[in-house]
Coordinates of C-alpha atoms and ligand atoms in Angstrom, one line a residue:
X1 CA -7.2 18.1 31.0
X2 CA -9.0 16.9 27.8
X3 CA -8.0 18.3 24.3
X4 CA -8.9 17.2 20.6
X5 CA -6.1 18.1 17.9
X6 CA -7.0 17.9 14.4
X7 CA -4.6 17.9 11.2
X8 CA -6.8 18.8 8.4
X9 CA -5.8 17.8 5.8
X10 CA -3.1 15.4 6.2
X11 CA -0.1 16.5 3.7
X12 CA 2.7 14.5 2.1
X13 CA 0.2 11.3 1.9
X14 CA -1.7 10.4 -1.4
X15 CA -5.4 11.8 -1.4
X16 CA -7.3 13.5 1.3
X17 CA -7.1 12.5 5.5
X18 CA -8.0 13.9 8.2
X19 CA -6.8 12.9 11.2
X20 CA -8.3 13.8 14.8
X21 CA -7.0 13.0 18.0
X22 CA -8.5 13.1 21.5
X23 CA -5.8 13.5 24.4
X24 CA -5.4 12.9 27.7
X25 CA -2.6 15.3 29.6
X26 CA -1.3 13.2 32.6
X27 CA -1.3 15.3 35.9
X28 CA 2.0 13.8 36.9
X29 CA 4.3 14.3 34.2
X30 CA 1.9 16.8 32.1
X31 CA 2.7 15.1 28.8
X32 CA -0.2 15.0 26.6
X33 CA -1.1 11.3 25.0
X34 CA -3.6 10.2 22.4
X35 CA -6.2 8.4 23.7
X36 CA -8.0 7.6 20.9
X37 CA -7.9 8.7 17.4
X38 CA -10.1 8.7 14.2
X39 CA -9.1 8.5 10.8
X40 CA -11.7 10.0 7.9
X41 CA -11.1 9.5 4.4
X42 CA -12.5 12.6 3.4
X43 CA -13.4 12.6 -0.3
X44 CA -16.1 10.0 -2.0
X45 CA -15.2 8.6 -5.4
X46 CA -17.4 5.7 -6.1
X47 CA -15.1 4.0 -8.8
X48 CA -17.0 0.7 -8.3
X49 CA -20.5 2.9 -9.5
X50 CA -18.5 3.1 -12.7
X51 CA -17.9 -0.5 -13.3
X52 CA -21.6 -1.3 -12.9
X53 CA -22.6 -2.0 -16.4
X54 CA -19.7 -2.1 -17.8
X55 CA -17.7 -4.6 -19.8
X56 CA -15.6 -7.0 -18.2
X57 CA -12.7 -6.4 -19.9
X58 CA -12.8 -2.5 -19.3
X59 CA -12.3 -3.3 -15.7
X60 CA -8.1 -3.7 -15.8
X61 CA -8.6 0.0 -17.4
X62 CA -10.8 1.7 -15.4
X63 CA -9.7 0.5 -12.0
X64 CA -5.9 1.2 -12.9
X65 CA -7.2 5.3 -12.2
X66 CA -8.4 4.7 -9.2
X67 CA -4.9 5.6 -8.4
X68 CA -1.3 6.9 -9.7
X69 CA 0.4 5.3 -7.2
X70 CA -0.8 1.3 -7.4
X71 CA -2.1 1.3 -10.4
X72 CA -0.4 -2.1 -11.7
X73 CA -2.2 -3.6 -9.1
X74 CA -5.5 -2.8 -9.4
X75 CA -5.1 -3.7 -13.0
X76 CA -3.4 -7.0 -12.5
X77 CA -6.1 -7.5 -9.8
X78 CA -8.8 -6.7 -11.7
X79 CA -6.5 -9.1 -14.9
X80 CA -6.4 -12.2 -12.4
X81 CA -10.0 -11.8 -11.0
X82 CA -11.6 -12.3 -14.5
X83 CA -8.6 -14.6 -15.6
X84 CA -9.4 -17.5 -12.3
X85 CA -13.2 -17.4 -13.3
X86 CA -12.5 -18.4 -16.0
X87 CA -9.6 -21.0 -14.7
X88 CA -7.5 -19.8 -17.1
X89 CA -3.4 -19.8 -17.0
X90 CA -1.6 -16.9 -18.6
X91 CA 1.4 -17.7 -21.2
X92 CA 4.7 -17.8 -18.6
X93 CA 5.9 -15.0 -20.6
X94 CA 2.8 -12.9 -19.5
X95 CA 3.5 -14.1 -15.5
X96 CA 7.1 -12.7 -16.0
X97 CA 6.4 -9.7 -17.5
X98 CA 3.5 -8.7 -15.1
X99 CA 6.1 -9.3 -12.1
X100 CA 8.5 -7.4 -13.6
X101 CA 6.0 -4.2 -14.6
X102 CA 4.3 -4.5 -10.4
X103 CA 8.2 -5.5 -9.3
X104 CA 9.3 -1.6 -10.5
X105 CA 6.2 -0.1 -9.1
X106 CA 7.1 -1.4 -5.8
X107 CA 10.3 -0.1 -6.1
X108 CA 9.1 3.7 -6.8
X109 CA 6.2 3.3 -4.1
X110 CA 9.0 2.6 -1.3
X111 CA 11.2 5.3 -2.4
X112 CA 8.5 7.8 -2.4
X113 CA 7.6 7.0 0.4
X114 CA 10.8 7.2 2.2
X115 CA 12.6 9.9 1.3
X116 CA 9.0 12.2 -0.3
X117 CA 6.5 11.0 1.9
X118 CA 8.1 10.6 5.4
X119 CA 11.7 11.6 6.0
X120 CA 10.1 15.4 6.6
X121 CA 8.6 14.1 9.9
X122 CA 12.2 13.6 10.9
X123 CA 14.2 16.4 9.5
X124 CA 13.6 20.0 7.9
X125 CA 14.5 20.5 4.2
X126 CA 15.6 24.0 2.6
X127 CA 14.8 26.9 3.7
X128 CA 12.3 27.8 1.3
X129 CA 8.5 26.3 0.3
X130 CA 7.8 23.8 -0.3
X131 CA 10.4 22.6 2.6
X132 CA 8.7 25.2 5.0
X133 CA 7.1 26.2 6.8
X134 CA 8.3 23.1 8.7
X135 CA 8.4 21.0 11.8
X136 CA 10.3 22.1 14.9
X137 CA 9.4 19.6 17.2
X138 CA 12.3 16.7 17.8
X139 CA 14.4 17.7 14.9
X140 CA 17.3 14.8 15.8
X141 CA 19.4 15.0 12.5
X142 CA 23.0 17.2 13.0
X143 CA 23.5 19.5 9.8
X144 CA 26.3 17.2 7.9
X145 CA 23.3 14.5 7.9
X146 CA 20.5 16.5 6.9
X147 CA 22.6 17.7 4.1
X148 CA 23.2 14.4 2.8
X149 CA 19.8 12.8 3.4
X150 CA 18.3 16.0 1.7
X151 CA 21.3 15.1 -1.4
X152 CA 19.5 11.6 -1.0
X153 CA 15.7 13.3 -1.4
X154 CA 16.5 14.9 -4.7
X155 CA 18.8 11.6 -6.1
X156 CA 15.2 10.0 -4.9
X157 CA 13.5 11.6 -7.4
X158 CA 15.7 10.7 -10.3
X159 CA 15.6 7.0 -8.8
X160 CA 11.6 7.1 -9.0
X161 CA 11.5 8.7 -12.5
X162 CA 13.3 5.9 -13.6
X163 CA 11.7 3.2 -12.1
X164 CA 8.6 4.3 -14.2
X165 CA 10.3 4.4 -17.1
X166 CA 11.5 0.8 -16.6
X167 CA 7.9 -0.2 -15.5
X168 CA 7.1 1.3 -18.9
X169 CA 9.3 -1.3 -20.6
X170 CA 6.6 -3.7 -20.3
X171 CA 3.8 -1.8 -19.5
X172 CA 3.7 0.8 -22.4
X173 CA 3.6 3.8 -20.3
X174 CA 3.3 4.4 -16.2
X175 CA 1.6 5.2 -14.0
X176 CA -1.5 3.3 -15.6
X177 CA 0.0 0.6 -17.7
X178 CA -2.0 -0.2 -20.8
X179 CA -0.2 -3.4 -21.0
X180 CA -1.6 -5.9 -18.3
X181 CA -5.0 -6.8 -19.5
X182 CA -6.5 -10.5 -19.1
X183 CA -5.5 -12.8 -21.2
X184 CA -1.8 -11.9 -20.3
X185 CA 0.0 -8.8 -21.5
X186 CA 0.6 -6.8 -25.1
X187 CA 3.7 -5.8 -24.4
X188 CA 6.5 -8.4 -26.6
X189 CA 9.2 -9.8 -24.7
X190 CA 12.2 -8.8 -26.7
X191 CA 16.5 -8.9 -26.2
X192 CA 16.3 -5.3 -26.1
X193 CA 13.7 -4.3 -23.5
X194 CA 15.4 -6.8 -21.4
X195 CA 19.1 -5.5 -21.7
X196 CA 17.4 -1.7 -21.2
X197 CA 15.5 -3.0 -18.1
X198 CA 18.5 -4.7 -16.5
X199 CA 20.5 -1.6 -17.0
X200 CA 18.3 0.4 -15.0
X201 CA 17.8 -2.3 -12.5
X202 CA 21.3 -2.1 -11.7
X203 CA 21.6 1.6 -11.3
X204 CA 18.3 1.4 -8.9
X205 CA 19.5 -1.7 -7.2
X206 CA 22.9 0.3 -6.2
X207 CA 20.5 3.1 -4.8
X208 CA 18.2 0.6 -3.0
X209 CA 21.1 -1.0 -1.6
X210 CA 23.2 1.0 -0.8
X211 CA 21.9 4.3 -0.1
X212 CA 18.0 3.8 0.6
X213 CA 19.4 0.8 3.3
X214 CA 21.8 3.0 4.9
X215 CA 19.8 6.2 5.5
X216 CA 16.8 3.7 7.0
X217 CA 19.2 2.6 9.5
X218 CA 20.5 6.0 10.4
X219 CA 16.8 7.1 11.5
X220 CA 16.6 3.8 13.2
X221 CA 19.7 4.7 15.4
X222 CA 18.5 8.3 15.6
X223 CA 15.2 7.8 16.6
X224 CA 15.5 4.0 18.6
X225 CA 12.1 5.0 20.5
X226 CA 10.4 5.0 17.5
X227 CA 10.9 1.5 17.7
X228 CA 8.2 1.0 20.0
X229 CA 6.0 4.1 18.8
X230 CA 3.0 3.5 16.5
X231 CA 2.6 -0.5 17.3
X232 CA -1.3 -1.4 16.1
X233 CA -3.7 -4.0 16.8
X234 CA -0.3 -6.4 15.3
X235 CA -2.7 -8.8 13.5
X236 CA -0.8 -8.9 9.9
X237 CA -2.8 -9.9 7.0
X238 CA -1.3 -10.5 2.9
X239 CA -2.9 -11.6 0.3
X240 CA 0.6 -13.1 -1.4
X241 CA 2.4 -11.5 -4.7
X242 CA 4.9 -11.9 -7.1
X243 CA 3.7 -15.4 -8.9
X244 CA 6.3 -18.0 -9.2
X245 CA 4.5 -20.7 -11.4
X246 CA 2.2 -20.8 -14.1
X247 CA -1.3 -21.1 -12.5
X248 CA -4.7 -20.3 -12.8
X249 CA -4.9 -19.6 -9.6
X250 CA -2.9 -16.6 -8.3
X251 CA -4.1 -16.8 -4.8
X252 CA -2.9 -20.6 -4.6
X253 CA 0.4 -20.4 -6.7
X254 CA 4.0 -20.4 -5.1
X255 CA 4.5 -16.8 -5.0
X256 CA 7.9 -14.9 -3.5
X257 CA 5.9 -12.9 -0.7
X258 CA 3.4 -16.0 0.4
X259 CA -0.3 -14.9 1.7
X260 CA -2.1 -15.7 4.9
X261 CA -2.4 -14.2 8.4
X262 CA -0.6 -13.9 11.3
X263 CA -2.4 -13.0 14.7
X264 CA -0.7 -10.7 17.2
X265 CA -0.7 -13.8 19.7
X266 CA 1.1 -15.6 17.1
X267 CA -0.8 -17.7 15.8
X268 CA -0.5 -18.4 12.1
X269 CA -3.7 -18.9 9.2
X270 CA -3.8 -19.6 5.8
X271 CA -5.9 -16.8 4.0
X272 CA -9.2 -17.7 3.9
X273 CA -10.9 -15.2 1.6
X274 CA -14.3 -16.2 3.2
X275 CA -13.5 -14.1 6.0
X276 CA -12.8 -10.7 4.5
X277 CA -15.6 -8.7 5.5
X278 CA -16.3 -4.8 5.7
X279 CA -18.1 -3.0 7.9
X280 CA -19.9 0.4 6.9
X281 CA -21.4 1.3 10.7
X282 CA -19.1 4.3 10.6
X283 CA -18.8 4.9 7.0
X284 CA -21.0 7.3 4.5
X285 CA -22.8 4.5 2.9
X286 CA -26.1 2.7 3.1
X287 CA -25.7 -1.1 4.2
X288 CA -26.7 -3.7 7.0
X289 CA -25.4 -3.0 10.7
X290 CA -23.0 -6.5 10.4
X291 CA -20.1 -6.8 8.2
X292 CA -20.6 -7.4 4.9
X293 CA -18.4 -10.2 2.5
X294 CA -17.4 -8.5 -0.6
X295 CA -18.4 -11.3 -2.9
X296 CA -22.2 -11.2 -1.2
X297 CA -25.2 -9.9 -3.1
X298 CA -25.4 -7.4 0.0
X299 CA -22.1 -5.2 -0.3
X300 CA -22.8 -2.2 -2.0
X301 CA -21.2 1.2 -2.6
X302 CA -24.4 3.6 -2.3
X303 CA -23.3 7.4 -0.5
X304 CA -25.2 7.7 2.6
X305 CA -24.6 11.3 3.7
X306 CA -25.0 12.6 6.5
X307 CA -25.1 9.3 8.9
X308 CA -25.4 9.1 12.1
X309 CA -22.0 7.8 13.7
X310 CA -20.4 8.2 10.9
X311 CA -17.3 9.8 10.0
X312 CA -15.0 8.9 7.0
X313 CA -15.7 8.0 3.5
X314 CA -13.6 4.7 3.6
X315 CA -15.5 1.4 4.8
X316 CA -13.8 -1.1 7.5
X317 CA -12.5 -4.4 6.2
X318 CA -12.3 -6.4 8.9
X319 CA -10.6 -10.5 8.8
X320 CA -13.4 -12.5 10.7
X321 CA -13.9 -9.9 13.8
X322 CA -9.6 -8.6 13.4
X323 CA -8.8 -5.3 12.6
X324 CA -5.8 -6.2 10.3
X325 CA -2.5 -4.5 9.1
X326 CA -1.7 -5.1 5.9
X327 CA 1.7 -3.7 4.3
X328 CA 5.2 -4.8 3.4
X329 CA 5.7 -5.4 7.4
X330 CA 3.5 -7.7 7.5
X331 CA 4.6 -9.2 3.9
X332 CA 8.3 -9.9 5.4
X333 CA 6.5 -11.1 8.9
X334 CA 4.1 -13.5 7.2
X335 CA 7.0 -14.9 5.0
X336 CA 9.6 -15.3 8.3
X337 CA 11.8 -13.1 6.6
X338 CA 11.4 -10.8 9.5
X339 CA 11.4 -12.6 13.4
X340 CA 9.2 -12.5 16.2
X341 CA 11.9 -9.8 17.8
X342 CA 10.4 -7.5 14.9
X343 CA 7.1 -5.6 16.3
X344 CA 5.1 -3.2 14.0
X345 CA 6.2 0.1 14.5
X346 CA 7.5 3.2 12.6
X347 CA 11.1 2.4 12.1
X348 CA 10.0 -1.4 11.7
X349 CA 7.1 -0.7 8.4
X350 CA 10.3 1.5 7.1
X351 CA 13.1 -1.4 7.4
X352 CA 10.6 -3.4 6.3
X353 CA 10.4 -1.9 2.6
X354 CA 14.0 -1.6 2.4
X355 CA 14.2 -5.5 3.2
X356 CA 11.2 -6.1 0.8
X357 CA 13.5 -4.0 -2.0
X358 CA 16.7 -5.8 -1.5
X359 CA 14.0 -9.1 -2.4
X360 CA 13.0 -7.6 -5.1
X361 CA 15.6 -6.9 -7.1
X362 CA 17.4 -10.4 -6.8
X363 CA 13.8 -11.7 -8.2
X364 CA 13.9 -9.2 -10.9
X365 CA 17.1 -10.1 -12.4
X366 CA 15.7 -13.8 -12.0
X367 CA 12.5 -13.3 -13.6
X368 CA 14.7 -11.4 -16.6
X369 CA 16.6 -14.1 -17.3
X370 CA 13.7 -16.5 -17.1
X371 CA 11.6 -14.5 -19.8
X372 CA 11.9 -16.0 -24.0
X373 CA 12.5 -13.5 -26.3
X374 CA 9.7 -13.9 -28.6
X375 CA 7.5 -16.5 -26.5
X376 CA 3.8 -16.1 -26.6
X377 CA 2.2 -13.3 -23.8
X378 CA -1.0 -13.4 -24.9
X379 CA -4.1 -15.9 -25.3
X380 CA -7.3 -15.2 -26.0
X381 CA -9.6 -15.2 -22.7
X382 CA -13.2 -16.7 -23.0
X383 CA -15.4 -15.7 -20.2
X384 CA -18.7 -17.1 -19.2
X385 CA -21.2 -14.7 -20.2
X386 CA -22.2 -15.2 -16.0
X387 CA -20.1 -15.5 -13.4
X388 CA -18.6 -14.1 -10.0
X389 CA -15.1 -14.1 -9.1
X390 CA -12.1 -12.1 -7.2
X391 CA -8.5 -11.7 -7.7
X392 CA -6.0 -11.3 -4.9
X393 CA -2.7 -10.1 -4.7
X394 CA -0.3 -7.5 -2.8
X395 CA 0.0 -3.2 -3.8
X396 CA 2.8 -2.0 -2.4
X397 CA 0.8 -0.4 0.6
X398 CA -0.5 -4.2 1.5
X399 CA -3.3 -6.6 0.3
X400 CA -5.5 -5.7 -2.2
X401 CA -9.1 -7.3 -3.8
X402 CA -11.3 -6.6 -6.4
X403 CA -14.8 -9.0 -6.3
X404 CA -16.9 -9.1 -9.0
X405 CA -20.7 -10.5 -10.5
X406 CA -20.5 -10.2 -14.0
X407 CA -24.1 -10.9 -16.0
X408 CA -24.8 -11.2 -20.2
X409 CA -21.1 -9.9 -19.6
X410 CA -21.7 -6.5 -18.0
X411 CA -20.7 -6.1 -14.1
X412 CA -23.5 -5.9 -11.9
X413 CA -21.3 -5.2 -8.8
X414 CA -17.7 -4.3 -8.5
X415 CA -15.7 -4.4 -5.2
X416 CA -12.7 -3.2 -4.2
X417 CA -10.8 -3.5 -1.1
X418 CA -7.3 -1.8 -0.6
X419 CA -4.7 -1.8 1.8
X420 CA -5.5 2.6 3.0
X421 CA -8.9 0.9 3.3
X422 CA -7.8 -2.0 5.8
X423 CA -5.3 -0.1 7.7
X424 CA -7.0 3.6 7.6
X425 CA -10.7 2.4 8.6
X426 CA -12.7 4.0 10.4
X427 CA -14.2 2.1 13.6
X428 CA -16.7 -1.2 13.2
X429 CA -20.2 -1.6 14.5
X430 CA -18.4 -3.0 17.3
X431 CA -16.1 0.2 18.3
X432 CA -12.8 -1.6 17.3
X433 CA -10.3 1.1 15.7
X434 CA -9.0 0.6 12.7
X435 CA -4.9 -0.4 12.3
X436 CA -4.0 3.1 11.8
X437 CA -6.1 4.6 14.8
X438 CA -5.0 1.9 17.1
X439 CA -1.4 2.4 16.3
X440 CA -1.9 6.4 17.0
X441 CA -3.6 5.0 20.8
X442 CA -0.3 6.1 23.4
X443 CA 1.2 8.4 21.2
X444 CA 2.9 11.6 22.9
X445 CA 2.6 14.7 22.0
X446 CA 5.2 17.4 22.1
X447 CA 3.3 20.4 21.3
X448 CA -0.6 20.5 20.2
X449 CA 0.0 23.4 17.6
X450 CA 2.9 20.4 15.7
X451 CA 1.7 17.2 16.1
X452 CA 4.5 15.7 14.1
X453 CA 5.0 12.7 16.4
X454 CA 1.3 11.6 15.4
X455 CA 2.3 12.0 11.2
X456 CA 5.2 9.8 11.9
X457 CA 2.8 7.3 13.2
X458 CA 0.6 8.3 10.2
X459 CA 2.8 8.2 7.7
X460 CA 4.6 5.4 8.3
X461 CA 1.3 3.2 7.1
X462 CA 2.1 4.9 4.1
X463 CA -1.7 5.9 3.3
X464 CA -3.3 6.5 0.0
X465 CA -6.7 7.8 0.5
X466 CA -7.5 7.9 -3.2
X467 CA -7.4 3.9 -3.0
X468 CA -8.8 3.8 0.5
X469 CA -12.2 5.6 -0.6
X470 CA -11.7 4.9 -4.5
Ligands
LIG1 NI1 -3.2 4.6 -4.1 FE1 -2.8 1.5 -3.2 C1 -3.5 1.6 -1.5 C2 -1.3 0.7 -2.7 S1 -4.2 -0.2 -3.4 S2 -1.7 3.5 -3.4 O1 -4.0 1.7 -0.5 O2 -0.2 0.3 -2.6 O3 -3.7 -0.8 -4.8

């Protein structure tokens, strides 16, 4: 028997999915599995319309809105994408600082995501809304530890409020920091924004460390099969993050997490930002039938509604012919901090952040100490008038790019490719799933009326569909 669920909208996620699922029920055991699955990004925003004639330097401000979640990144991507054109080298102060102000927002993405977004998939909060109505399906959690991971929920929330204000140190206020602009940053490195950041790093440190690690590994031991549930196509792609050496060149630099690719058959690439393509066959926009570079006079963000075969607002980016998965699995993957015995999977995108976390923090207090009080964080940055550039780097959801033609120093074309976008896409001209939908392929399902086993699959990607259509 053939049946098509649909969860419409997705909750607990960051702007607006729908997920639909066409199952197979299997005559022997009668347990109904996806078959295939489609992910639509259900909302147009056309943020890269609004850059079109716009100044260059309005571009770390404007893109930073195109979401609350990531915006350091898109305004350090859009900082470093004008800065390499332009071969220029922020002051090391201003290298330090943006780590530091991107380093926090990483650290309030993961908890979110955790304990806000995703623990709910796995256990039932209060008995009241917003905590129901709630899932009944596979609820694995006794009482005691419900209790204590729901304590852990609400300490969460504390935990994130304060990682923004330490992100706000440096970057004047959060979530869009007015602070990282090119050129470097305006924020001034001082003894006492670095004694009241390293305060709060310790208290969040102690909660990544001790309590965030610990109540990953319980779900891991409660729910082992989830182990193998929610795999994906496996071909890991990162962009690299968190700069390590003064460079004009973030894409090049030594950087903690390292970019480049790493195939499901193992084989390993360095990035080669040539073959970043999207696709738009099953996407609301006008464009060619072939993928599309992002750099190329052809990519374009023009609404094309309604289209035939299409189904979701968010294009496909697509690495030569690879659907990709980007993220902070495949972060730890592609720099071995994570072994070949570690497949993509619910529990292993989950222990990957609180791996990624424990990283962090050691950098942080490095990067701290590294930082002179009064040192320069700012130079001047001369453009030329005419040019076309990208900046690189890693969001916490995964690898993120913003392209650019800049002429008389207005943009004529702005585009942005985000991590939701890579791993939520819909289908290419050639039928390939996107990450997400692939990973969703196999998936059984309890009872059509709670597909909960699906959302774990779902969220565990983490997706923000405001960035993914932006
Ligand atoms: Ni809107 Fe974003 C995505 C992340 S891209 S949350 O996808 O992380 O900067």
């Amino acid at each position: 028997m053939k049946q098509t669920i649909i969860i419409d909208p997705v909750t607990r996620i960051e702007g607006h999915l729908k997920i639909a699922l066409d199952m197979d029920t299997d005559a022997h055991t009668g347990k109904n599995r996806v078959r295939t699955a489609r992910a639509s990004g259900t909302m147009f925003r056309g943020m890269e319309k609004i850059l079109e004639g716009r100044d260059a330097f309005d571009a770390p401000i404007i893109t930073a809105r195109v979401c609350g979640v990531c915006p350091v990144s898109h305004a350090y991507a859009a900082s470093i994408a004008l800065e390499s054109s332009a071969a220029f080298t922020p002051p090391k102060n201003a290298r330090l600082v943006r780590n530091l102000i991107l380093a926090a927002n990483f650290l309030q993405s993961h908890i979110l995501h955790f304990y806000h977004l995703s623990l709910l998939d796995f256990m039932q909060g209060p008995s009241m809304p917003p905590w129901r109505p709630a899932s009944k399906v596979d609820m694995r959690f006794n009482t005691v530890e419900s209790e204590e991971l729901f304590k852990h929920y609400d300490l969460a929330l504390d935990m994130r409020r304060k990682t923004h204000s330490m992100g706000a140190i440096f970057g004047g206020h959060l979530p869009h920091p007015a602070s990282i602009i090119p050129g470097g940053v305006t924020a001034v490195v001082s003894r006492e924004r670095i004694d009241q950041y390293q305060g709060m790093l310790k208290e969040i440190s102690q909660f990544g460390t001790e309590i965030y690690a610990s109540d990953v590994e319980l779900l891991a031991h409660t729910y082992p099969d989830y182990l193998q549930i929610g795999g994906g196509p496996e071909n890991l792609i990162a962009y690299g993050v968190f700069v390590e050496e003064d460079s004009s060149s973030v894409t090049s630099a030594k950087r903690l997490f390292p970019g480049g690719v790493l195939f499901a058959d193992g084989t390993r690439e360095a990035l080669d930002s040539s073959q970043i393509m999207e696709s738009v066959a099953c996407s609301w926009y006008e464009g060619p039938t072939g993928a599309t570079h992002p750099g190329s006079s052809k990519a374009s963000t023009t609404a094309l509604y309604p289209k035939s075969g299409a189904y979701s607002w968010t294009k496909s980016p697509r690495y030569k012919t690879f659907a990709m998965e980007a993220g902070a699995f495949a972060r730890m993957k592609i720099a071995g901090l994570f072994g070949s015995e570690k497949r993509a999977s619910v529990i292993t995108r989950h222990q990957a952040r609180v791996l990624e976390a424990k990283e962090l923090v050691r950098a942080m207090g490095r990067w701290l100490e590294q930082l002179e009080v009064g040192g320069a964080v700012y130079e001047a940055l001369k453009l030329p008038a005419s040019v076309s550039g990208f900046g690189a780097l890693e969001a916490p959801r995964g690898a993120l790019g913003h392209w650019f033609t800049l002429v008389d120093g207005k943009f004529t074309s702005y585009q942005i490719i985000t991590p939701t976008c890579i791993n939520a896409s819909p289908a290419d001209e050639k039928g390939l799933p996107g990450a997400m939908e692939a990973a969703l392929a196999g998936t059984v399902i309890t009872d059509s009326s709670d597909a909960v086993e699906a959302l774990r699959v779902v969220h565990s990607f983490d997706p923000c569909l405001a960035c993914a259509v932006h």
